[in-house]
PDB file of C-alpha atoms in Angstrom:
ATOM      1  CA  UNK A   1       0.000   0.000   0.000  1.00 93.00           C
ATOM      2  CA  UNK A   2       1.128   3.544  -0.785  1.00 98.00           C
ATOM      3  CA  UNK A   3       0.424   6.301   1.731  1.00 98.00           C
ATOM      4  CA  UNK A   4      -1.434   9.434   0.601  1.00 98.00           C
ATOM      5  CA  UNK A   5      -0.081  12.750   1.877  1.00 98.00           C
ATOM      6  CA  UNK A   6      -2.218  15.789   1.031  1.00 98.00           C
ATOM      7  CA  UNK A   7      -0.409  19.040   0.276  1.00 98.00           C
ATOM      8  CA  UNK A   8      -2.275  21.996   1.808  1.00 98.00           C
ATOM      9  CA  UNK A   9      -0.522  24.827  -0.050  1.00 97.00           C
ATOM     10  CA  UNK A  10      -3.585  25.687  -2.133  1.00 97.00           C
ATOM     11  CA  UNK A  11      -5.785  25.960   0.971  1.00 98.00           C
ATOM     12  CA  UNK A  12      -3.326  28.520   2.343  1.00 97.00           C
ATOM     13  CA  UNK A  13      -3.188  30.345  -0.999  1.00 96.00           C
ATOM     14  CA  UNK A  14      -6.982  30.676  -1.030  1.00 96.00           C
ATOM     15  CA  UNK A  15      -6.946  31.975   2.545  1.00 97.00           C
ATOM     16  CA  UNK A  16      -4.199  34.499   1.819  1.00 96.00           C
ATOM     17  CA  UNK A  17      -6.164  35.960  -1.092  1.00 94.00           C
ATOM     18  CA  UNK A  18      -8.721  37.414   1.342  1.00 91.00           C
ATOM     19  CA  UNK A  19      -6.533  38.525   4.221  1.00 85.00           C
ATOM     20  CA  UNK A  20      -8.276  36.621   7.017  1.00 92.00           C
ATOM     21  CA  UNK A  21      -8.034  33.129   8.450  1.00 95.00           C
ATOM     22  CA  UNK A  22     -10.597  31.483   6.183  1.00 95.00           C
ATOM     23  CA  UNK A  23     -10.265  28.775   5.087  1.00 97.00           C
ATOM     24  CA  UNK A  24      -8.255  27.670   8.103  1.00 98.00           C
ATOM     25  CA  UNK A  25      -5.315  25.411   7.205  1.00 98.00           C
ATOM     26  CA  UNK A  26      -5.385  23.345  10.391  1.00 98.00           C
ATOM     27  CA  UNK A  27      -9.135  22.812  10.095  1.00 98.00           C
ATOM     28  CA  UNK A  28      -8.697  21.476   6.568  1.00 98.00           C
ATOM     29  CA  UNK A  29      -5.895  19.215   7.719  1.00 98.00           C
ATOM     30  CA  UNK A  30      -8.308  17.800  10.279  1.00 98.00           C
ATOM     31  CA  UNK A  31     -10.958  17.297   7.589  1.00 98.00           C
ATOM     32  CA  UNK A  32      -8.549  15.352   5.382  1.00 98.00           C
ATOM     33  CA  UNK A  33      -7.297  13.295   8.310  1.00 98.00           C
ATOM     34  CA  UNK A  34     -10.887  12.425   9.250  1.00 98.00           C
ATOM     35  CA  UNK A  35     -11.332  11.110   5.697  1.00 98.00           C
ATOM     36  CA  UNK A  36      -8.413   8.748   6.152  1.00 98.00           C
ATOM     37  CA  UNK A  37      -5.325  10.359   4.603  1.00 98.00           C
ATOM     38  CA  UNK A  38      -2.053   9.129   6.079  1.00 98.00           C
ATOM     39  CA  UNK A  39      -0.040  12.316   5.738  1.00 98.00           C
ATOM     40  CA  UNK A  40      -0.122  16.098   5.495  1.00 98.00           C
ATOM     41  CA  UNK A  41       2.439  18.009   3.413  1.00 98.00           C
ATOM     42  CA  UNK A  42       3.318  21.706   3.302  1.00 98.00           C
ATOM     43  CA  UNK A  43       5.881  23.634   1.284  1.00 96.00           C
ATOM     44  CA  UNK A  44       6.602  26.931   3.044  1.00 96.00           C
ATOM     45  CA  UNK A  45       8.379  29.449   0.830  1.00 91.00           C
ATOM     46  CA  UNK A  46      10.374  32.502   1.819  1.00 86.00           C
ATOM     47  CA  UNK A  47       7.683  34.940   0.638  1.00 87.00           C
ATOM     48  CA  UNK A  48       4.933  33.006   2.489  1.00 87.00           C
ATOM     49  CA  UNK A  49       2.686  33.297  -0.537  1.00 89.00           C
ATOM     50  CA  UNK A  50       0.752  30.265   0.667  1.00 93.00           C
ATOM     51  CA  UNK A  51       1.909  28.259   3.702  1.00 97.00           C
ATOM     52  CA  UNK A  52       3.392  30.492   6.386  1.00 97.00           C
ATOM     53  CA  UNK A  53       5.855  29.754   9.158  1.00 97.00           C
ATOM     54  CA  UNK A  54       2.968  29.966  11.615  1.00 97.00           C
ATOM     55  CA  UNK A  55       0.924  27.467   9.590  1.00 98.00           C
ATOM     56  CA  UNK A  56       3.866  25.085   9.760  1.00 98.00           C
ATOM     57  CA  UNK A  57       4.167  25.416  13.526  1.00 98.00           C
ATOM     58  CA  UNK A  58       0.400  25.099  14.003  1.00 98.00           C
ATOM     59  CA  UNK A  59       0.353  21.889  11.983  1.00 98.00           C
ATOM     60  CA  UNK A  60       3.310  20.610  13.984  1.00 98.00           C
ATOM     61  CA  UNK A  61       1.159  20.917  17.111  1.00 98.00           C
ATOM     62  CA  UNK A  62      -1.611  18.953  15.398  1.00 98.00           C
ATOM     63  CA  UNK A  63       0.833  16.335  14.078  1.00 98.00           C
ATOM     64  CA  UNK A  64       3.738  16.060  16.526  1.00 96.00           C
ATOM     65  CA  UNK A  65       6.663  13.750  15.855  1.00 93.00           C
ATOM     66  CA  UNK A  66       5.511  10.158  16.224  1.00 93.00           C
ATOM     67  CA  UNK A  67       1.908  10.788  15.129  1.00 96.00           C
ATOM     68  CA  UNK A  68       0.144   8.084  13.159  1.00 97.00           C
ATOM     69  CA  UNK A  69      -0.547  10.679  10.445  1.00 98.00           C
ATOM     70  CA  UNK A  70       2.827  11.889   9.225  1.00 98.00           C
ATOM     71  CA  UNK A  71       3.755  15.533   8.780  1.00 98.00           C
ATOM     72  CA  UNK A  72       6.011  16.253   5.786  1.00 98.00           C
ATOM     73  CA  UNK A  73       7.642  19.655   5.316  1.00 98.00           C
ATOM     74  CA  UNK A  74       9.229  20.219   1.934  1.00 97.00           C
ATOM     75  CA  UNK A  75      11.281  23.100   0.644  1.00 96.00           C
ATOM     76  CA  UNK A  76      14.631  24.609  -0.204  1.00 95.00           C
ATOM     77  CA  UNK A  77      17.089  24.046   2.656  1.00 96.00           C
ATOM     78  CA  UNK A  78      18.030  27.628   3.491  1.00 95.00           C
ATOM     79  CA  UNK A  79      19.146  28.234   7.056  1.00 96.00           C
ATOM     80  CA  UNK A  80      15.756  29.746   7.909  1.00 96.00           C
ATOM     81  CA  UNK A  81      13.990  26.694   6.472  1.00 96.00           C
ATOM     82  CA  UNK A  82      16.188  24.248   8.348  1.00 98.00           C
ATOM     83  CA  UNK A  83      15.609  26.100  11.616  1.00 98.00           C
ATOM     84  CA  UNK A  84      11.845  26.018  11.010  1.00 98.00           C
ATOM     85  CA  UNK A  85      11.952  22.271  10.322  1.00 98.00           C
ATOM     86  CA  UNK A  86      13.991  21.667  13.465  1.00 98.00           C
ATOM     87  CA  UNK A  87      11.459  23.628  15.482  1.00 98.00           C
ATOM     88  CA  UNK A  88       8.449  21.862  13.929  1.00 98.00           C
ATOM     89  CA  UNK A  89      10.120  18.426  14.002  1.00 98.00           C
ATOM     90  CA  UNK A  90       7.991  16.674  11.367  1.00 98.00           C
ATOM     91  CA  UNK A  91       8.197  12.977  10.600  1.00 98.00           C
ATOM     92  CA  UNK A  92       9.796  13.810   7.252  1.00 98.00           C
ATOM     93  CA  UNK A  93      11.540  16.680   5.522  1.00 98.00           C
ATOM     94  CA  UNK A  94      11.768  16.675   1.734  1.00 98.00           C
ATOM     95  CA  UNK A  95      14.642  18.784   0.411  1.00 98.00           C
ATOM     96  CA  UNK A  96      13.745  20.557  -2.839  1.00 96.00           C
ATOM     97  CA  UNK A  97      16.134  22.677  -4.977  1.00 94.00           C
ATOM     98  CA  UNK A  98      13.786  25.639  -5.460  1.00 77.00           C
ATOM     99  CA  UNK A  99      14.863  29.221  -6.125  1.00 67.00           C
ATOM    100  CA  UNK A 100      13.146  31.804  -3.862  1.00 62.00           C
ATOM    101  CA  UNK A 101      11.068  33.253  -6.730  1.00 62.00           C
ATOM    102  CA  UNK A 102      10.205  29.931  -8.348  1.00 57.00           C
ATOM    103  CA  UNK A 103       6.524  29.429  -9.155  1.00 54.00           C
ATOM    104  CA  UNK A 104       6.571  25.724  -8.355  1.00 62.00           C
ATOM    105  CA  UNK A 105       9.072  22.891  -8.112  1.00 60.00           C
ATOM    106  CA  UNK A 106      10.387  22.049 -11.574  1.00 62.00           C
ATOM    107  CA  UNK A 107      13.495  19.876 -11.173  1.00 76.00           C
ATOM    108  CA  UNK A 108      15.258  17.524  -8.842  1.00 82.00           C
ATOM    109  CA  UNK A 109      18.646  17.853  -7.184  1.00 92.00           C
ATOM    110  CA  UNK A 110      21.966  17.440  -8.891  1.00 96.00           C
ATOM    111  CA  UNK A 111      23.006  15.085  -6.098  1.00 97.00           C
ATOM    112  CA  UNK A 112      26.420  14.449  -7.617  1.00 97.00           C
ATOM    113  CA  UNK A 113      27.250  18.159  -7.463  1.00 96.00           C
ATOM    114  CA  UNK A 114      25.636  18.860  -4.076  1.00 96.00           C
ATOM    115  CA  UNK A 115      26.168  15.573  -2.250  1.00 95.00           C
ATOM    116  CA  UNK A 116      28.433  17.014   0.456  1.00 97.00           C
ATOM    117  CA  UNK A 117      26.036  19.847   1.289  1.00 97.00           C
ATOM    118  CA  UNK A 118      23.080  17.452   1.228  1.00 98.00           C
ATOM    119  CA  UNK A 119      24.912  15.051   3.523  1.00 98.00           C
ATOM    120  CA  UNK A 120      25.381  17.815   6.104  1.00 98.00           C
ATOM    121  CA  UNK A 121      21.700  18.763   5.914  1.00 98.00           C
ATOM    122  CA  UNK A 122      20.594  15.148   6.216  1.00 98.00           C
ATOM    123  CA  UNK A 123      22.802  14.572   9.242  1.00 98.00           C
ATOM    124  CA  UNK A 124      21.544  17.750  10.898  1.00 98.00           C
ATOM    125  CA  UNK A 125      17.881  16.859  10.480  1.00 98.00           C
ATOM    126  CA  UNK A 126      18.312  13.187  11.284  1.00 98.00           C
ATOM    127  CA  UNK A 127      19.856  14.209  14.611  1.00 98.00           C
ATOM    128  CA  UNK A 128      16.347  15.448  15.481  1.00 96.00           C
ATOM    129  CA  UNK A 129      14.755  12.143  14.443  1.00 97.00           C
ATOM    130  CA  UNK A 130      13.501  13.589  11.145  1.00 98.00           C
ATOM    131  CA  UNK A 131      13.496  11.310   8.091  1.00 98.00           C
ATOM    132  CA  UNK A 132      14.988  13.037   5.032  1.00 98.00           C
ATOM    133  CA  UNK A 133      13.828  12.652   1.445  1.00 98.00           C
ATOM    134  CA  UNK A 134      15.615  14.200  -1.555  1.00 98.00           C
ATOM    135  CA  UNK A 135      13.593  15.489  -4.526  1.00 97.00           C
ATOM    136  CA  UNK A 136      14.977  13.728  -7.587  1.00 98.00           C
ATOM    137  CA  UNK A 137      14.461  13.495 -11.323  1.00 97.00           C
ATOM    138  CA  UNK A 138      14.293   9.944 -12.715  1.00 97.00           C
ATOM    139  CA  UNK A 139      18.009   9.376 -13.245  1.00 97.00           C
ATOM    140  CA  UNK A 140      20.103   6.304 -12.567  1.00 97.00           C
ATOM    141  CA  UNK A 141      23.229   8.449 -12.456  1.00 97.00           C
ATOM    142  CA  UNK A 142      21.789  10.738  -9.786  1.00 97.00           C
ATOM    143  CA  UNK A 143      20.277   7.994  -7.652  1.00 98.00           C
ATOM    144  CA  UNK A 144      23.665   6.299  -7.412  1.00 98.00           C
ATOM    145  CA  UNK A 145      24.903   9.348  -5.494  1.00 98.00           C
ATOM    146  CA  UNK A 146      22.085   9.384  -2.949  1.00 98.00           C
ATOM    147  CA  UNK A 147      23.552   6.860  -0.469  1.00 98.00           C
ATOM    148  CA  UNK A 148      26.502   9.207   0.102  1.00 98.00           C
ATOM    149  CA  UNK A 149      24.091  11.837   1.429  1.00 98.00           C
ATOM    150  CA  UNK A 150      22.607   9.549   4.069  1.00 98.00           C
ATOM    151  CA  UNK A 151      19.029  10.323   2.966  1.00 98.00           C
ATOM    152  CA  UNK A 152      16.537   7.557   3.732  1.00 98.00           C
ATOM    153  CA  UNK A 153      14.253   8.349   0.806  1.00 98.00           C
ATOM    154  CA  UNK A 154      13.964  10.055  -2.540  1.00 98.00           C
ATOM    155  CA  UNK A 155      10.852  11.727  -3.922  1.00 98.00           C
ATOM    156  CA  UNK A 156      10.580  11.209  -7.653  1.00 98.00           C
ATOM    157  CA  UNK A 157       9.577  14.427  -9.438  1.00 97.00           C
ATOM    158  CA  UNK A 158       6.687  13.209 -11.586  1.00 97.00           C
ATOM    159  CA  UNK A 159       5.880  16.156 -13.861  1.00 96.00           C
ATOM    160  CA  UNK A 160       7.469  14.459 -16.884  1.00 96.00           C
ATOM    161  CA  UNK A 161       5.316  11.392 -16.263  1.00 98.00           C
ATOM    162  CA  UNK A 162       2.153  13.490 -15.887  1.00 97.00           C
ATOM    163  CA  UNK A 163       2.929  15.452 -19.061  1.00 96.00           C
ATOM    164  CA  UNK A 164       3.462  12.228 -21.022  1.00 97.00           C
ATOM    165  CA  UNK A 165       0.418  10.440 -19.636  1.00 97.00           C
ATOM    166  CA  UNK A 166      -2.099   9.551 -22.344  1.00 94.00           C
ATOM    167  CA  UNK A 167       0.434  10.048 -25.142  1.00 96.00           C
ATOM    168  CA  UNK A 168       2.856   7.821 -27.035  1.00 94.00           C
ATOM    169  CA  UNK A 169       5.689   9.407 -25.051  1.00 95.00           C
ATOM    170  CA  UNK A 170       4.644   7.518 -21.932  1.00 96.00           C
ATOM    171  CA  UNK A 171       6.242   4.330 -23.230  1.00 94.00           C
ATOM    172  CA  UNK A 172       9.647   5.996 -23.097  1.00 93.00           C
ATOM    173  CA  UNK A 173       9.083   8.051 -19.930  1.00 97.00           C
ATOM    174  CA  UNK A 174       7.602   5.591 -17.441  1.00 97.00           C
ATOM    175  CA  UNK A 175      10.466   3.044 -17.660  1.00 97.00           C
ATOM    176  CA  UNK A 176      12.932   5.700 -16.493  1.00 97.00           C
ATOM    177  CA  UNK A 177      10.891   6.154 -13.319  1.00 98.00           C
ATOM    178  CA  UNK A 178      10.609   2.410 -12.786  1.00 98.00           C
ATOM    179  CA  UNK A 179      14.345   1.924 -13.272  1.00 98.00           C
ATOM    180  CA  UNK A 180      15.244   4.769 -10.904  1.00 98.00           C
ATOM    181  CA  UNK A 181      12.858   3.485  -8.245  1.00 98.00           C
ATOM    182  CA  UNK A 182      14.186  -0.061  -8.563  1.00 98.00           C
ATOM    183  CA  UNK A 183      17.790   1.097  -8.282  1.00 98.00           C
ATOM    184  CA  UNK A 184      17.010   3.262  -5.260  1.00 98.00           C
ATOM    185  CA  UNK A 185      15.332   0.341  -3.537  1.00 98.00           C
ATOM    186  CA  UNK A 186      18.282  -1.924  -4.351  1.00 98.00           C
ATOM    187  CA  UNK A 187      20.513   0.667  -2.670  1.00 98.00           C
ATOM    188  CA  UNK A 188      18.327   0.576   0.449  1.00 98.00           C
ATOM    189  CA  UNK A 189      16.568   3.886  -0.270  1.00 98.00           C
ATOM    190  CA  UNK A 190      12.787   4.110  -0.065  1.00 98.00           C
ATOM    191  CA  UNK A 191      10.829   5.927  -2.770  1.00 98.00           C
ATOM    192  CA  UNK A 192       8.147   8.616  -2.622  1.00 98.00           C
ATOM    193  CA  UNK A 193       6.646  10.460  -5.589  1.00 98.00           C
ATOM    194  CA  UNK A 194       4.891  13.719  -6.303  1.00 97.00           C
ATOM    195  CA  UNK A 195       4.026  16.601  -8.640  1.00 95.00           C
ATOM    196  CA  UNK A 196       1.031  16.701 -11.010  1.00 95.00           C
ATOM    197  CA  UNK A 197      -0.231  13.278 -10.032  1.00 98.00           C
ATOM    198  CA  UNK A 198      -4.032  13.045 -10.132  1.00 98.00           C
ATOM    199  CA  UNK A 199      -6.953  10.619 -10.166  1.00 98.00           C
ATOM    200  CA  UNK A 200      -6.419   9.874 -13.845  1.00 98.00           C
ATOM    201  CA  UNK A 201      -2.707   9.135 -13.911  1.00 98.00           C
ATOM    202  CA  UNK A 202      -1.902   7.868 -10.415  1.00 98.00           C
ATOM    203  CA  UNK A 203      -2.945   4.249 -10.844  1.00 97.00           C
ATOM    204  CA  UNK A 204      -0.595   3.549 -13.744  1.00 97.00           C
ATOM    205  CA  UNK A 205       2.315   5.235 -11.974  1.00 98.00           C
ATOM    206  CA  UNK A 206       1.749   3.062  -8.923  1.00 98.00           C
ATOM    207  CA  UNK A 207       2.341  -0.023 -11.017  1.00 96.00           C
ATOM    208  CA  UNK A 208       5.947   0.759 -10.063  1.00 97.00           C
ATOM    209  CA  UNK A 209       6.414  -1.462  -6.996  1.00 97.00           C
ATOM    210  CA  UNK A 210       6.837  -0.282  -3.421  1.00 96.00           C
ATOM    211  CA  UNK A 211       6.203   3.470  -3.742  1.00 98.00           C
ATOM    212  CA  UNK A 212       5.974   4.427  -0.076  1.00 98.00           C
ATOM    213  CA  UNK A 213       4.110   7.738  -0.353  1.00 98.00           C
ATOM    214  CA  UNK A 214       2.614  10.129  -2.866  1.00 98.00           C
ATOM    215  CA  UNK A 215       2.262  13.822  -2.054  1.00 98.00           C
ATOM    216  CA  UNK A 216      -0.592  15.438  -3.979  1.00 98.00           C
ATOM    217  CA  UNK A 217      -2.001  18.937  -3.660  1.00 97.00           C
ATOM    218  CA  UNK A 218      -2.905  21.062  -6.678  1.00 96.00           C
ATOM    219  CA  UNK A 219      -4.814  18.445  -8.683  1.00 97.00           C
ATOM    220  CA  UNK A 220      -6.452  16.993  -5.582  1.00 98.00           C
ATOM    221  CA  UNK A 221      -7.805  20.395  -4.543  1.00 98.00           C
ATOM    222  CA  UNK A 222      -9.255  21.011  -8.012  1.00 98.00           C
ATOM    223  CA  UNK A 223     -10.823  17.554  -7.984  1.00 98.00           C
ATOM    224  CA  UNK A 224     -12.307  18.266  -4.529  1.00 98.00           C
ATOM    225  CA  UNK A 225     -13.963  21.395  -5.937  1.00 97.00           C
ATOM    226  CA  UNK A 226     -15.383  19.388  -8.808  1.00 98.00           C
ATOM    227  CA  UNK A 227     -16.397  16.209  -6.991  1.00 98.00           C
ATOM    228  CA  UNK A 228     -16.319  16.884  -3.250  1.00 98.00           C
ATOM    229  CA  UNK A 229     -13.692  16.005  -0.641  1.00 98.00           C
ATOM    230  CA  UNK A 230     -15.259  12.770   0.528  1.00 98.00           C
ATOM    231  CA  UNK A 231     -15.468  11.244  -2.944  1.00 98.00           C
ATOM    232  CA  UNK A 232     -12.030  12.412  -4.058  1.00 98.00           C
ATOM    233  CA  UNK A 233     -10.150  11.241  -0.978  1.00 98.00           C
ATOM    234  CA  UNK A 234     -11.936   7.882  -1.104  1.00 98.00           C
ATOM    235  CA  UNK A 235     -10.875   7.423  -4.732  1.00 98.00           C
ATOM    236  CA  UNK A 236      -7.260   8.264  -3.952  1.00 98.00           C
ATOM    237  CA  UNK A 237      -7.194   5.912  -0.972  1.00 98.00           C
ATOM    238  CA  UNK A 238      -8.581   3.113  -3.129  1.00 98.00           C
ATOM    239  CA  UNK A 239      -5.903   3.660  -5.768  1.00 98.00           C
ATOM    240  CA  UNK A 240      -3.152   3.842  -3.150  1.00 98.00           C
ATOM    241  CA  UNK A 241      -4.501   0.790  -1.366  1.00 96.00           C
ATOM    242  CA  UNK A 242      -4.313  -1.229  -4.562  1.00 92.00           C
ATOM    243  CA  UNK A 243      -0.691  -0.283  -5.207  1.00 86.00           C
ATOM    244  CA  UNK A 244       1.911  -2.995  -5.430  1.00 69.00           C
TER     245      UNK A 244
END
């Protein structure tokens, strides 16, 4: 079974557009948890255009370290970010190579180039009992460098898969994800996935064995608007429950 972690960034973005605490991020986390999701994800950015530092700390109170529902904080590992993660102490931190002004995540780490810096970050966070995942493109060359960082997991950046889904390109794209996941697992590294996964394309992606967790936000929120939270979450949980 694959765990479903819901990214709440779009709830925070909607709230911030009106200047008051509605919709409330923690309240929506509670709604998703009540529907059975196994994780909550946030991606706080320096400009706080959606999730804020305070949101992160509030969610940390709802989901303290050791909770059955895991809290995942993802983002670029600036010193401010690392200090926030240490204070919040989530179950997992996903390190993402985002620029401060970047609209959304659009590439994985060059682990070969940054392995020493990543190793220091991993060690620092792991000292607090925080599992570390590294955002990664499907690349056998890059995954070979991950063990040197000490990270327990990678998160496969799935935009290329989502863009190819439903086209002839999928036949050449999906095997690269499967090969990267298989190599990571052979190296003792667990595999997460996320970015542009949705109800249409998730099932085929999860034919890749032993994906531990998918983090889904943007598409899931749109689908909730169209179909309702209860129906959408139930569909995702069914797909994840049927995963290899």
